[in-house]
C-alpha cells in the first residue's frame, strides 16, 4: 500500500513571496515599511500602524525553539514514515521575536531538542514544487558561526 500524499501549504497573495524565496533556498520575513514591525503571517496591512507598506527582508535562517511537541503516533498516515515527528515553534533570529514559524525538525533531531535549543533552517524540496522550511539542531557555537559565513 502506498503512503498517502502529504498536505501542501496553500499560499495566497500575501505569502507568495515567502514561498517563492523558499524555493530559491532563502528565508525571508515581512515587516512594515512604515513602522518596521515584523509580521507573521505575512499580510498587506500592518497590525501595528495599519499602513499597507509591506517589505521583505532576508533572514539569517537561525532561531530558537520556543515550543516543542513530539508526536510518537502521527494521526495523518502521510507522515507515518516520520514517526516520531517533532513539531516546533521557532523564533527566527533578527525579527525582534515577532516571527515564529511552526514547522518540524529533521528526522531524529527530536532526540537532542528542547525548548531553548538553537536551530538552523533546512529548506526541503518536497518534490512536488513546494519547498518547506524545516529545522535542524545547531550543536555548538562553531556550527552556528559557520552557518552565518
CSV table of N, CA and C in Angstrom, one decimal:
chain,number,residue,atom,x,y,z
A,1,UNK,N,0.8,-1.2,0.0
A,1,UNK,CA,0.0,0.0,0.0
A,1,UNK,C,0.9,1.2,0.0
A,2,UNK,N,0.6,2.2,-0.8
A,2,UNK,CA,1.4,3.4,-0.9
A,2,UNK,C,1.0,4.4,0.2
A,3,UNK,N,2.0,5.3,0.5
A,3,UNK,CA,1.7,6.3,1.5
A,3,UNK,C,0.9,7.4,0.9
A,4,UNK,N,-0.1,7.9,1.6
A,4,UNK,CA,-0.9,9.0,1.0
A,4,UNK,C,-0.1,10.2,0.8
A,5,UNK,N,-0.5,11.1,-0.1
A,5,UNK,CA,0.2,12.4,-0.3
A,5,UNK,C,0.1,13.2,0.9
A,6,UNK,N,1.2,13.9,1.1
A,6,UNK,CA,1.2,14.9,2.3
A,6,UNK,C,0.5,16.1,1.9
A,7,UNK,N,-0.2,16.7,2.9
A,7,UNK,CA,-0.8,18.0,2.6
A,7,UNK,C,0.2,19.1,2.3
A,8,UNK,N,-0.2,19.9,1.4
A,8,UNK,CA,0.7,21.0,1.0
A,8,UNK,C,0.2,22.3,1.5
A,9,UNK,N,1.2,23.2,1.8
A,9,UNK,CA,0.7,24.6,2.3
A,9,UNK,C,0.0,25.3,1.2
A,10,UNK,N,-1.0,26.1,1.5
A,10,UNK,CA,-1.7,26.8,0.5
A,10,UNK,C,-1.3,28.3,0.7
A,11,UNK,N,-0.6,28.8,-0.4
A,11,UNK,CA,-0.2,30.2,-0.3
A,11,UNK,C,-1.3,31.1,-0.8
A,12,UNK,N,-1.1,32.3,-0.5
A,12,UNK,CA,-2.1,33.3,-1.0
A,12,UNK,C,-1.2,34.5,-1.5
A,13,UNK,N,-1.9,35.6,-1.9
A,13,UNK,CA,-1.2,36.8,-2.4
A,13,UNK,C,-0.2,37.3,-1.4
A,14,UNK,N,-0.5,37.3,-0.1
A,14,UNK,CA,0.3,37.8,0.9
A,14,UNK,C,1.6,37.0,1.2
A,15,UNK,N,1.4,35.7,1.0
A,15,UNK,CA,2.6,34.8,1.3
A,15,UNK,C,3.3,34.3,0.1
A,16,UNK,N,2.9,34.6,-1.1
A,16,UNK,CA,3.5,34.1,-2.3
A,16,UNK,C,5.0,34.4,-2.4
A,17,UNK,N,5.4,35.6,-1.9
A,17,UNK,CA,6.8,36.0,-1.9
A,17,UNK,C,7.6,35.1,-1.0
A,18,UNK,N,7.1,34.8,0.2
A,18,UNK,CA,7.8,33.9,1.1
A,18,UNK,C,8.0,32.5,0.5
A,19,UNK,N,7.0,31.9,-0.1
A,19,UNK,CA,7.2,30.6,-0.7
A,19,UNK,C,8.1,30.6,-1.9
A,20,UNK,N,8.0,31.7,-2.7
A,20,UNK,CA,9.0,31.8,-3.8
A,20,UNK,C,10.4,31.9,-3.4
A,21,UNK,N,10.7,32.6,-2.3
A,21,UNK,CA,12.0,32.7,-1.8
A,21,UNK,C,12.5,31.4,-1.2
A,22,UNK,N,11.6,30.7,-0.6
A,22,UNK,CA,12.0,29.3,-0.1
A,22,UNK,C,12.4,28.4,-1.2
A,23,UNK,N,11.7,28.5,-2.4
A,23,UNK,CA,12.0,27.7,-3.5
A,23,UNK,C,13.4,28.0,-4.1
A,24,UNK,N,13.9,29.3,-3.8
A,24,UNK,CA,15.2,29.7,-4.2
A,24,UNK,C,16.3,29.4,-3.1
A,25,UNK,N,15.9,28.8,-2.0
A,25,UNK,CA,16.8,28.4,-1.0
A,25,UNK,C,17.1,29.6,0.0
A,26,UNK,N,16.1,30.5,0.1
A,26,UNK,CA,16.3,31.6,1.0
A,26,UNK,C,15.1,31.8,1.9
A,27,UNK,N,15.4,32.3,3.2
A,27,UNK,CA,14.3,32.5,4.1
A,27,UNK,C,14.1,34.0,4.2
A,28,UNK,N,12.9,34.5,4.0
A,28,UNK,CA,12.6,35.9,4.1
A,28,UNK,C,11.5,36.2,5.0
A,29,UNK,N,11.5,37.3,5.6
A,29,UNK,CA,10.4,37.7,6.5
A,29,UNK,C,9.8,39.1,6.1
A,30,UNK,N,8.6,39.3,6.5
A,30,UNK,CA,8.0,40.6,6.1
A,30,UNK,C,7.9,41.5,7.3
A,31,UNK,N,8.1,42.8,7.0
A,31,UNK,CA,7.9,43.8,8.0
A,31,UNK,C,7.3,45.0,7.4
A,32,UNK,N,6.8,45.9,8.3
A,32,UNK,CA,6.1,47.1,7.8
A,32,UNK,C,7.2,48.1,7.4
A,33,UNK,N,7.0,48.7,6.2
A,33,UNK,CA,7.9,49.7,5.7
A,33,UNK,C,7.7,51.1,6.4
A,34,UNK,N,6.6,51.2,7.1
A,34,UNK,CA,6.3,52.4,7.8
A,34,UNK,C,6.9,52.4,9.3
A,35,UNK,N,6.5,51.4,10.1
A,35,UNK,CA,6.9,51.4,11.5
A,35,UNK,C,7.9,50.3,11.8
A,36,UNK,N,8.3,49.5,10.8
A,36,UNK,CA,9.3,48.5,10.9
A,36,UNK,C,8.9,47.3,11.7
A,37,UNK,N,7.6,47.1,12.1
A,37,UNK,CA,7.2,46.0,12.8
A,37,UNK,C,7.2,44.7,12.0
A,38,UNK,N,7.8,43.7,12.5
A,38,UNK,CA,7.8,42.4,11.9
A,38,UNK,C,6.4,41.8,12.0
A,39,UNK,N,6.0,41.0,10.9
A,39,UNK,CA,4.7,40.4,11.0
A,39,UNK,C,4.8,39.0,10.4
A,40,UNK,N,4.1,38.1,11.1
A,40,UNK,CA,3.9,36.8,10.6
A,40,UNK,C,2.6,36.3,11.1
A,41,UNK,N,1.7,35.8,10.3
A,41,UNK,CA,2.0,35.5,8.9
A,41,UNK,C,1.9,36.8,8.1
A,42,UNK,N,2.5,36.7,6.8
A,42,UNK,CA,2.5,37.9,6.0
A,42,UNK,C,1.1,38.4,5.7
A,43,UNK,N,1.0,39.7,5.6
A,43,UNK,CA,-0.3,40.3,5.3
A,43,UNK,C,-0.1,41.8,4.8
A,44,UNK,N,-1.0,42.2,4.1
A,44,UNK,CA,-0.9,43.5,3.4
A,44,UNK,C,-0.8,44.7,4.4
A,45,UNK,N,-1.7,44.7,5.4
A,45,UNK,CA,-1.7,45.8,6.3
A,45,UNK,C,-1.1,45.5,7.6
A,46,UNK,N,-0.3,46.4,8.1
A,46,UNK,CA,0.4,46.3,9.4
A,46,UNK,C,-0.6,46.2,10.5
A,47,UNK,N,-0.5,45.3,11.4
A,47,UNK,CA,-1.4,45.2,12.6
A,47,UNK,C,-1.0,46.3,13.6
A,48,UNK,N,0.2,46.9,13.5
A,48,UNK,CA,0.5,47.9,14.5
A,48,UNK,C,0.1,49.3,14.1
A,49,UNK,N,0.4,49.7,12.8
A,49,UNK,CA,0.1,51.1,12.3
A,49,UNK,C,-1.0,51.1,11.2
A,50,UNK,N,-1.4,50.0,10.7
A,50,UNK,CA,-2.5,49.8,9.7
A,50,UNK,C,-2.1,50.4,8.4
A,51,UNK,N,-0.8,50.5,8.1
A,51,UNK,CA,-0.4,51.0,6.8
A,51,UNK,C,-0.1,49.9,5.9
A,52,UNK,N,-0.3,50.0,4.6
A,52,UNK,CA,-0.1,49.0,3.6
A,52,UNK,C,1.3,49.2,2.9
A,53,UNK,N,2.4,49.0,3.6
A,53,UNK,CA,3.7,49.1,3.1
A,53,UNK,C,4.6,47.9,3.4
A,54,UNK,N,4.1,46.7,3.0
A,54,UNK,CA,4.9,45.5,3.4
A,54,UNK,C,6.3,45.5,2.6
A,55,UNK,N,7.3,45.2,3.3
A,55,UNK,CA,8.7,45.0,2.7
A,55,UNK,C,9.2,43.6,3.2
A,56,UNK,N,10.0,43.0,2.3
A,56,UNK,CA,10.6,41.7,2.6
A,56,UNK,C,12.1,41.9,2.9
A,57,UNK,N,12.6,41.1,3.9
A,57,UNK,CA,14.0,41.2,4.2
A,57,UNK,C,14.5,39.7,4.4
A,58,UNK,N,15.7,39.5,3.9
A,58,UNK,CA,16.4,38.2,4.0
A,58,UNK,C,16.7,38.0,5.5
A,59,UNK,N,16.5,36.8,6.0
A,59,UNK,CA,16.7,36.4,7.4
A,59,UNK,C,17.9,35.5,7.5
A,60,UNK,N,18.6,35.5,8.6
A,60,UNK,CA,19.8,34.6,8.8
A,60,UNK,C,19.5,33.1,8.7
A,61,UNK,N,18.2,32.7,8.9
A,61,UNK,CA,17.9,31.3,8.9
A,61,UNK,C,18.2,30.5,10.1
A,62,UNK,N,18.5,31.2,11.2
A,62,UNK,CA,18.7,30.6,12.5
A,62,UNK,C,17.6,31.0,13.5
A,63,UNK,N,17.4,30.3,14.6
A,63,UNK,CA,16.5,30.7,15.6
A,63,UNK,C,16.5,29.8,16.8
A,64,UNK,N,15.5,30.0,17.7
A,64,UNK,CA,15.5,29.3,18.9
A,64,UNK,C,14.1,28.6,19.1
A,65,UNK,N,14.2,27.3,19.5
A,65,UNK,CA,12.9,26.6,19.7
A,65,UNK,C,12.2,27.2,20.9
A,66,UNK,N,11.0,27.7,20.8
A,66,UNK,CA,10.2,28.2,21.9
A,66,UNK,C,9.0,27.3,22.2
A,67,UNK,N,8.8,26.3,21.4
A,67,UNK,CA,7.7,25.3,21.7
A,67,UNK,C,8.1,24.1,20.9
A,68,UNK,N,7.7,22.9,21.6
A,68,UNK,CA,8.1,21.6,21.0
A,68,UNK,C,7.1,20.6,21.4
A,69,UNK,N,6.7,19.8,20.4
A,69,UNK,CA,5.8,18.6,20.7
A,69,UNK,C,6.4,17.5,19.9
A,70,UNK,N,6.5,16.3,20.5
A,70,UNK,CA,7.0,15.1,19.9
A,70,UNK,C,5.8,14.2,19.7
A,71,UNK,N,5.4,13.9,18.4
A,71,UNK,CA,4.3,13.0,18.2
A,71,UNK,C,4.9,11.6,17.9
A,72,UNK,N,4.7,10.7,18.8
A,72,UNK,CA,5.2,9.4,18.6
A,72,UNK,C,4.2,8.5,17.8
A,73,UNK,N,3.0,9.0,17.8
A,73,UNK,CA,2.0,8.3,16.9
A,73,UNK,C,1.3,9.4,16.1
A,74,UNK,N,1.6,9.5,14.8
A,74,UNK,CA,1.0,10.5,14.0
A,74,UNK,C,-0.4,10.2,13.6
A,75,UNK,N,-1.2,11.2,13.5
A,75,UNK,CA,-2.6,10.9,13.1
A,75,UNK,C,-2.9,10.9,11.6
A,76,UNK,N,-2.0,11.6,10.9
A,76,UNK,CA,-2.1,11.6,9.4
A,76,UNK,C,-1.2,10.5,8.8
A,77,UNK,N,-1.8,9.5,8.1
A,77,UNK,CA,-1.0,8.4,7.6
A,77,UNK,C,0.1,8.9,6.6
A,78,UNK,N,0.0,10.1,6.1
A,78,UNK,CA,1.0,10.6,5.2
A,78,UNK,C,2.4,10.8,5.9
A,79,UNK,N,2.3,11.0,7.2
A,79,UNK,CA,3.5,11.2,8.0
A,79,UNK,C,4.0,10.0,8.8
A,80,UNK,N,3.4,8.8,8.5
A,80,UNK,CA,3.7,7.6,9.3
A,80,UNK,C,5.2,7.2,9.2
A,81,UNK,N,5.8,7.5,8.1
A,81,UNK,CA,7.2,7.1,7.9
A,81,UNK,C,8.2,8.0,8.7
A,82,UNK,N,7.6,9.1,9.3
A,82,UNK,CA,8.5,10.0,10.1
A,82,UNK,C,8.3,9.9,11.6
A,83,UNK,N,7.4,9.1,12.0
A,83,UNK,CA,7.2,9.0,13.5
A,83,UNK,C,8.5,8.5,14.2
A,84,UNK,N,8.8,9.0,15.3
A,84,UNK,CA,8.2,10.2,15.9
A,84,UNK,C,8.5,11.5,15.2
A,85,UNK,N,7.6,12.3,15.2
A,85,UNK,CA,7.6,13.6,14.4
A,85,UNK,C,7.7,14.8,15.4
A,86,UNK,N,8.7,15.6,15.2
A,86,UNK,CA,8.9,16.7,16.1
A,86,UNK,C,8.3,18.0,15.5
A,87,UNK,N,7.3,18.6,16.1
A,87,UNK,CA,6.7,19.8,15.7
A,87,UNK,C,7.3,20.9,16.6
A,88,UNK,N,7.8,22.0,15.9
A,88,UNK,CA,8.5,23.0,16.7
A,88,UNK,C,7.9,24.4,16.4
A,89,UNK,N,8.0,25.3,17.3
A,89,UNK,CA,7.8,26.7,17.1
A,89,UNK,C,9.1,27.3,17.2
A,90,UNK,N,9.6,28.0,16.2
A,90,UNK,CA,10.9,28.5,16.1
A,90,UNK,C,10.9,30.0,16.0
A,91,UNK,N,11.4,30.7,17.0
A,91,UNK,CA,11.5,32.2,17.0
A,91,UNK,C,12.7,32.5,16.1
A,92,UNK,N,12.5,33.2,15.0
A,92,UNK,CA,13.5,33.4,14.0
A,92,UNK,C,14.4,34.6,14.4
A,93,UNK,N,15.7,34.4,14.4
A,93,UNK,CA,16.6,35.5,14.7
A,93,UNK,C,16.5,36.7,13.8
A,94,UNK,N,16.7,37.9,14.3
A,94,UNK,CA,16.6,39.1,13.5
A,94,UNK,C,15.2,39.7,13.3
A,95,UNK,N,14.2,39.1,14.0
A,95,UNK,CA,12.8,39.6,13.8
A,95,UNK,C,12.2,40.1,15.1
A,96,UNK,N,13.1,40.5,16.0
A,96,UNK,CA,12.6,41.0,17.3
A,96,UNK,C,11.6,40.1,18.0
A,97,UNK,N,11.8,38.8,17.8
A,97,UNK,CA,10.9,37.8,18.5
A,97,UNK,C,9.5,37.8,17.9
A,98,UNK,N,9.2,38.5,16.8
A,98,UNK,CA,7.9,38.6,16.2
A,98,UNK,C,7.6,37.5,15.2
A,99,UNK,N,8.6,36.9,14.6
A,99,UNK,CA,8.3,35.8,13.6
A,99,UNK,C,8.6,34.5,14.2
A,100,UNK,N,7.6,33.7,14.4
A,100,UNK,CA,7.7,32.4,15.0
A,100,UNK,C,7.1,31.4,13.9
A,101,UNK,N,7.9,30.6,13.3
A,101,UNK,CA,7.5,29.6,12.4
A,101,UNK,C,7.1,28.3,13.1
A,102,UNK,N,6.0,27.7,12.6
A,102,UNK,CA,5.7,26.4,13.1
A,102,UNK,C,6.1,25.4,12.0
A,103,UNK,N,6.9,24.5,12.3
A,103,UNK,CA,7.5,23.6,11.3
A,103,UNK,C,7.8,22.3,12.0
A,104,UNK,N,8.7,21.5,11.4
A,104,UNK,CA,9.2,20.3,12.0
A,104,UNK,C,10.7,20.2,12.0
A,105,UNK,N,11.2,19.4,12.9
A,105,UNK,CA,12.6,19.1,12.9
A,105,UNK,C,12.9,18.0,11.9
A,106,UNK,N,14.2,18.0,11.4
A,106,UNK,CA,14.6,16.9,10.5
A,106,UNK,C,14.5,15.6,11.3
A,107,UNK,N,14.4,14.5,10.6
A,107,UNK,CA,14.2,13.2,11.3
A,107,UNK,C,15.3,12.9,12.3
A,108,UNK,N,14.9,12.4,13.4
A,108,UNK,CA,15.7,12.1,14.6
A,108,UNK,C,16.4,13.3,15.3
A,109,UNK,N,16.1,14.5,14.9
A,109,UNK,CA,16.7,15.6,15.6
A,109,UNK,C,15.9,15.8,16.9
A,110,UNK,N,14.8,15.3,17.1
A,110,UNK,CA,14.0,15.4,18.3
A,110,UNK,C,14.7,14.9,19.5
A,111,UNK,N,15.6,13.9,19.3
A,111,UNK,CA,16.3,13.3,20.4
A,111,UNK,C,17.3,14.3,21.1
A,112,UNK,N,17.7,15.4,20.4
A,112,UNK,CA,18.5,16.4,21.0
A,112,UNK,C,17.8,17.7,21.2
A,113,UNK,N,16.5,17.8,21.0
A,113,UNK,CA,15.8,19.0,21.0
A,113,UNK,C,15.2,19.3,22.4
A,114,UNK,N,15.1,20.6,22.7
A,114,UNK,CA,14.4,21.1,23.9
A,114,UNK,C,14.1,22.5,23.7
A,115,UNK,N,13.1,23.0,24.4
A,115,UNK,CA,12.9,24.5,24.4
A,115,UNK,C,14.2,25.2,24.7
A,116,UNK,N,14.5,26.2,23.9
A,116,UNK,CA,15.8,26.9,24.1
A,116,UNK,C,16.9,26.4,23.1
A,117,UNK,N,16.7,25.3,22.5
A,117,UNK,CA,17.7,24.8,21.5
A,117,UNK,C,17.8,25.7,20.3
A,118,UNK,N,19.1,25.9,19.9
A,118,UNK,CA,19.3,26.7,18.7
A,118,UNK,C,19.2,25.8,17.5
A,119,UNK,N,18.6,26.4,16.4
A,119,UNK,CA,18.3,25.6,15.2
A,119,UNK,C,18.7,26.5,14.0
A,120,UNK,N,18.8,25.8,12.9
A,120,UNK,CA,19.0,26.4,11.6
A,120,UNK,C,18.0,25.8,10.6
A,121,UNK,N,17.6,26.7,9.7
A,121,UNK,CA,16.6,26.3,8.7
A,121,UNK,C,17.3,25.3,7.6
A,122,UNK,N,16.5,24.4,7.2
A,122,UNK,CA,16.8,23.5,6.1
A,122,UNK,C,15.6,23.6,5.2
A,123,UNK,N,15.9,24.1,4.0
A,123,UNK,CA,14.8,24.2,3.0
A,123,UNK,C,14.6,22.9,2.2
A,124,UNK,N,13.6,22.2,2.5
A,124,UNK,CA,13.4,20.8,1.9
A,124,UNK,C,12.5,20.9,0.7
A,125,UNK,N,13.0,20.4,-0.4
A,125,UNK,CA,12.3,20.3,-1.7
A,125,UNK,C,11.5,19.0,-1.6
A,126,UNK,N,10.2,19.2,-1.5
A,126,UNK,CA,9.3,18.0,-1.3
A,126,UNK,C,9.1,17.2,-2.6
A,127,UNK,N,9.6,17.7,-3.7
A,127,UNK,CA,9.4,17.0,-5.0
A,127,UNK,C,8.1,17.3,-5.7
A,128,UNK,N,7.3,18.1,-5.1
A,128,UNK,CA,6.0,18.4,-5.8
A,128,UNK,C,5.9,20.0,-5.8
A,129,UNK,N,7.0,20.6,-6.2
A,129,UNK,CA,7.0,22.1,-6.4
A,129,UNK,C,6.8,22.9,-5.2
A,130,UNK,N,7.0,22.3,-4.0
A,130,UNK,CA,6.9,23.0,-2.7
A,130,UNK,C,8.2,22.8,-2.0
A,131,UNK,N,8.8,23.9,-1.5
A,131,UNK,CA,10.0,23.9,-0.7
A,131,UNK,C,9.6,24.3,0.7
A,132,UNK,N,9.7,23.4,1.7
A,132,UNK,CA,9.3,23.7,3.1
A,132,UNK,C,10.4,24.1,4.0
A,133,UNK,N,10.3,25.1,4.8
A,133,UNK,CA,11.3,25.4,5.8
A,133,UNK,C,11.1,24.4,7.0
A,134,UNK,N,12.2,23.5,7.2
A,134,UNK,CA,12.2,22.7,8.3
A,134,UNK,C,13.5,23.0,9.1
A,135,UNK,N,13.8,22.4,10.2
A,135,UNK,CA,14.9,22.8,11.1
A,135,UNK,C,15.7,21.7,11.5
A,136,UNK,N,17.0,22.0,11.8
A,136,UNK,CA,17.9,21.0,12.4
A,136,UNK,C,18.6,21.7,13.6
A,137,UNK,N,19.0,20.9,14.6
A,137,UNK,CA,19.7,21.5,15.8
A,137,UNK,C,21.1,22.0,15.4
A,138,UNK,N,21.4,23.1,15.9
A,138,UNK,CA,22.8,23.6,15.9
A,138,UNK,C,23.5,23.1,17.2
A,139,UNK,N,24.5,22.2,17.1
A,139,UNK,CA,25.0,21.6,18.3
A,139,UNK,C,26.1,22.4,19.0
A,140,UNK,N,26.6,23.4,18.4
A,140,UNK,CA,27.6,24.2,19.1
A,140,UNK,C,27.8,25.6,18.5
A,141,UNK,N,28.4,26.4,19.2
A,141,UNK,CA,28.6,27.8,18.7
A,141,UNK,C,29.4,27.8,17.4
A,142,UNK,N,30.4,27.0,17.2
A,142,UNK,CA,31.2,26.9,16.0
A,142,UNK,C,30.3,26.6,14.8
A,143,UNK,N,29.4,25.7,14.9
A,143,UNK,CA,28.5,25.4,13.9
A,143,UNK,C,27.6,26.5,13.5
A,144,UNK,N,27.2,27.3,14.5
A,144,UNK,CA,26.3,28.5,14.3
A,144,UNK,C,27.1,29.6,13.5
A,145,UNK,N,28.4,29.8,13.9
A,145,UNK,CA,29.2,30.8,13.3
A,145,UNK,C,29.4,30.4,11.8
A,146,UNK,N,29.7,29.1,11.5
A,146,UNK,CA,29.9,28.7,10.1
A,146,UNK,C,28.6,29.0,9.3
A,147,UNK,N,27.5,28.8,9.9
A,147,UNK,CA,26.2,29.0,9.2
A,147,UNK,C,26.0,30.4,8.7
A,148,UNK,N,26.6,31.4,9.5
A,148,UNK,CA,26.4,32.7,9.1
A,148,UNK,C,27.5,33.2,8.1
A,149,UNK,N,28.5,32.4,7.9
A,149,UNK,CA,29.6,32.8,7.0
A,149,UNK,C,29.2,32.6,5.5
